[in-house]
Amino acid sequence: MARPVDGPYIDSAGRGDWPKPLKAETCELSFYYGTRLVLKRVSVPIAECNITALIGPSGCGKSTFLRCFNRMHDLYPGTRYEGAIVLYPDSRNILDREVDPIEVRMRLAMVFQKPNPFPKSVYENVAYGLRVRGVKDRRAIDEKVEQALRSAALWEEVKDRLSALGTSLSGGQQQRLCIARALATDPELLLLDEPTSALDPIATASIEELLQDLKRRVTILIVTHNMQQAARISDWTAFMYLGELVEFGPTKRLFTTPAKKQTEDYITGRFG
Amino acid sequence: MPTVMTEGKAILIDKSGGMEAAGRRRARRRREFVIEGGLLLAALVSVATTVTILAVLLFESLGFFEIVSLLDFFTDTLWTPLFDDPHYGILPLLAGTVVTSVVGLLVAIPVGTVSAIYLSEFASPRMREIIKPTLELLGAVPTVVYGYFALLVVTPALQLLWPDLPGFNMLGPGIVIGIMILPLVISLSEDAMRAVPMVLREGSYAMGATHLETAWRVVVPAATSGIVAAYVLGVSRAVGETMVVAIAAGQNPNLTWNPMEPAATITAYIVQVALGDLPHGSIGYRSIFAAGLVLAVMTFAFNILGHVMRKRFREVY
Ligand SMILES: Nc1ncnc2c1ncn2[C@@H]1O[C@H](COP(=O)(O)OP(=O)(O)OP(=O)(O)O)[C@@H](O)[C@H]1O
Ligand SMILES: [Mg+2]
């Protein structure tokens, strides 16, 4: 599938603030659950080493959109993608039938709305992705686990209980454990689906801070229905409504001078 | 004033209706009391049965243990209560029970676990629809049939591999016990695996894991306590299994741990002796109850353990 816009990018409002360089990009991405069209020709650029936030009212398709990136929908029968998701720098359409979803998932990582640590030790949770990738070297795994736990700001809290069950940690710690698990394999793109919605404000703040740190190394795409959070942490924001992309732009601009009436209504709390 | 009128009327209706309602309420209460009592009685029947069985076992065993010391009972290596020189060592029967049950578990645990993983994680809904009723059918076959299946099919088949295998042995019936407890082990383990929330599987796939890795490294560990509970309940069934061993294992109390030899189990001894005509109150008669008590304690212990573990896995999510 060709890109919708060729040459220098201009956003839907005709302004020239399109990000560069890109880590990924969706091109007229449509998605069906059975016969039900849930995403309608959504084209969003994902800037490298930036945080892109997806906002929109409940049910508008944010999770569905995010889960297209790691082909999570392939697990369920009757789902169908149309259009393309291009991953850079190799410019591969990861929705292509030829592409093995496992290969795609190896390059990406995902953090879910509800912390979902495996019923294994803290250590094994973080090492999971490495084991799946066939890493056998104990020393290498030890190192990666520590590094990932440090990146997720969890190391100090769990370094003495690496063999405790991951499920025995507090909610906020569990979510950071899931972030560590995601980071251990050096993903090119980190997908987060409302990662703080099940957490208290303090745990939320610590994860937001963490994401600011992380974006130096990894591209982040985050779904949130908390607009303050999107405004606080993201560089780019995409606003979706009823399966369509309404507006995309730099977060500051989108929140101060939205180009579309719908965006303005949503961010000022008039609906959603 | 229409409002007052209506209000008065409403009150009046309510009053007369209230009186009727009170009568109806009393009648309903009486009816419910009777029904509840009936239900309670029905529930008590099973409790009372259990208690009675335990009481009879204990009472008759006491008579037995007045003559045979506990020390002899648990250390003597011979069980010959009906001989002129009687010995009352439970060990040979216990060994028979343990060996046949272990053989059964060696069949049921691997086959059952793998089947449960297949059914829960891999089988298409159609396939599951075919397999599950078939398994239930397996559980509905009378145990006598299984007994002759062990004696006339499994043992001869094993004799093709090991020509020295005696016609009565513990291996054949052990394997058949394994097959008998398979439906239980499979359906309980499958329940445990299906109870594992989808987000755990998704978490694993998102890390790039394959279907098999997800099943083996995430779903099975998450369902461990439920799976182990299935094993434990399977053990308790295997230990109590009677017909298969009575028919196909030989009925000679024989202290051996070798499954290729014939032996009697606790249950086999009980049916064997109970079918004979022992005088009521004789020591041979009472030995049945002592053996039965050992069996009851074992199965109770396994059952309780199994249910505790099942409850624990329910509480995890
Ligand atoms: N498995 C499914 N089968 C059919 N329809 C689905 C399925 N999952 C989601 N949908 C529908 O797709 C639409 C988008 O759902 P999605 O979960 O992507 O919304 P969302 O924006 O993430 O909402 P929320 O903020 O509540 O999480 C909704 O209308 C939902 O009802
Ligand atoms: Mg969602």
Coordinates of C-alpha atoms in Angstrom, one line a residue, chain A residues 67 70 72 75-76 102 105-106 108-110 112 114-120 126 128-133 181-182 184-185, chain B residues 196-211 213-224 316-317:
Chain A
R67 CA -2.9 -4.0 19.2
N70 CA 2.1 -6.4 17.4
M72 CA -2.3 -9.3 18.7
L75 CA -4.8 -14.6 18.1
Y76 CA -8.5 -14.3 17.5
I102 CA 6.2 -13.6 15.9
R105 CA 6.4 -9.2 18.2
M106 CA 10.1 -9.8 18.7
L108 CA 8.1 -4.6 19.7
A109 CA 6.9 -4.9 23.3
M110 CA 3.7 -4.2 25.0
F112 CA -1.2 -3.8 29.2
K114 CA -3.9 -4.3 34.0
P115 CA -0.5 -5.4 35.2
N116 CA -0.2 -9.0 34.0
P117 CA 3.0 -10.5 35.5
F118 CA 3.5 -14.2 34.9
P119 CA 3.1 -16.5 37.9
K120 CA 6.9 -16.7 38.0
V126 CA 12.0 -10.1 33.2
Y128 CA 11.0 -14.3 29.8
G129 CA 11.6 -12.5 26.5
L130 CA 15.3 -13.5 26.5
R131 CA 14.4 -17.1 27.1
V132 CA 11.9 -17.0 24.3
R133 CA 14.6 -15.7 22.1
R181 CA 9.8 -7.3 31.1
A182 CA 9.1 -5.3 28.0
A184 CA 14.6 -6.5 28.6
T185 CA 14.5 -7.4 25.0
Chain B
V196 CA -6.0 -18.7 33.4
P197 CA -6.9 -15.2 32.2
M198 CA -6.4 -14.3 28.6
V199 CA -4.2 -11.3 29.5
L200 CA -1.5 -13.6 30.7
R201 CA -1.5 -15.4 27.4
E202 CA -1.4 -12.1 25.5
G203 CA 1.5 -11.0 27.7
S204 CA 3.4 -14.0 26.6
Y205 CA 2.5 -13.7 22.9
A206 CA 3.5 -10.0 23.0
M207 CA 7.0 -11.0 24.1
G208 CA 7.3 -13.1 20.9
A209 CA 6.5 -16.4 22.4
T210 CA 5.0 -19.2 20.3
H211 CA 1.7 -20.9 21.0
E213 CA 5.8 -21.7 24.7
T214 CA 2.8 -19.8 26.0
A215 CA 1.0 -22.9 26.9
W216 CA 4.0 -24.5 28.6
R217 CA 5.8 -21.6 30.2
V218 CA 2.8 -19.5 31.2
V219 CA -0.5 -21.3 31.2
V220 CA 0.7 -24.5 32.9
P221 CA 2.6 -22.7 35.7
A222 CA -0.3 -20.4 36.3
A223 CA -2.6 -23.4 36.6
T224 CA -0.2 -25.5 38.7
V316 CA -5.4 -16.7 42.7
Y317 CA -7.4 -14.6 40.1

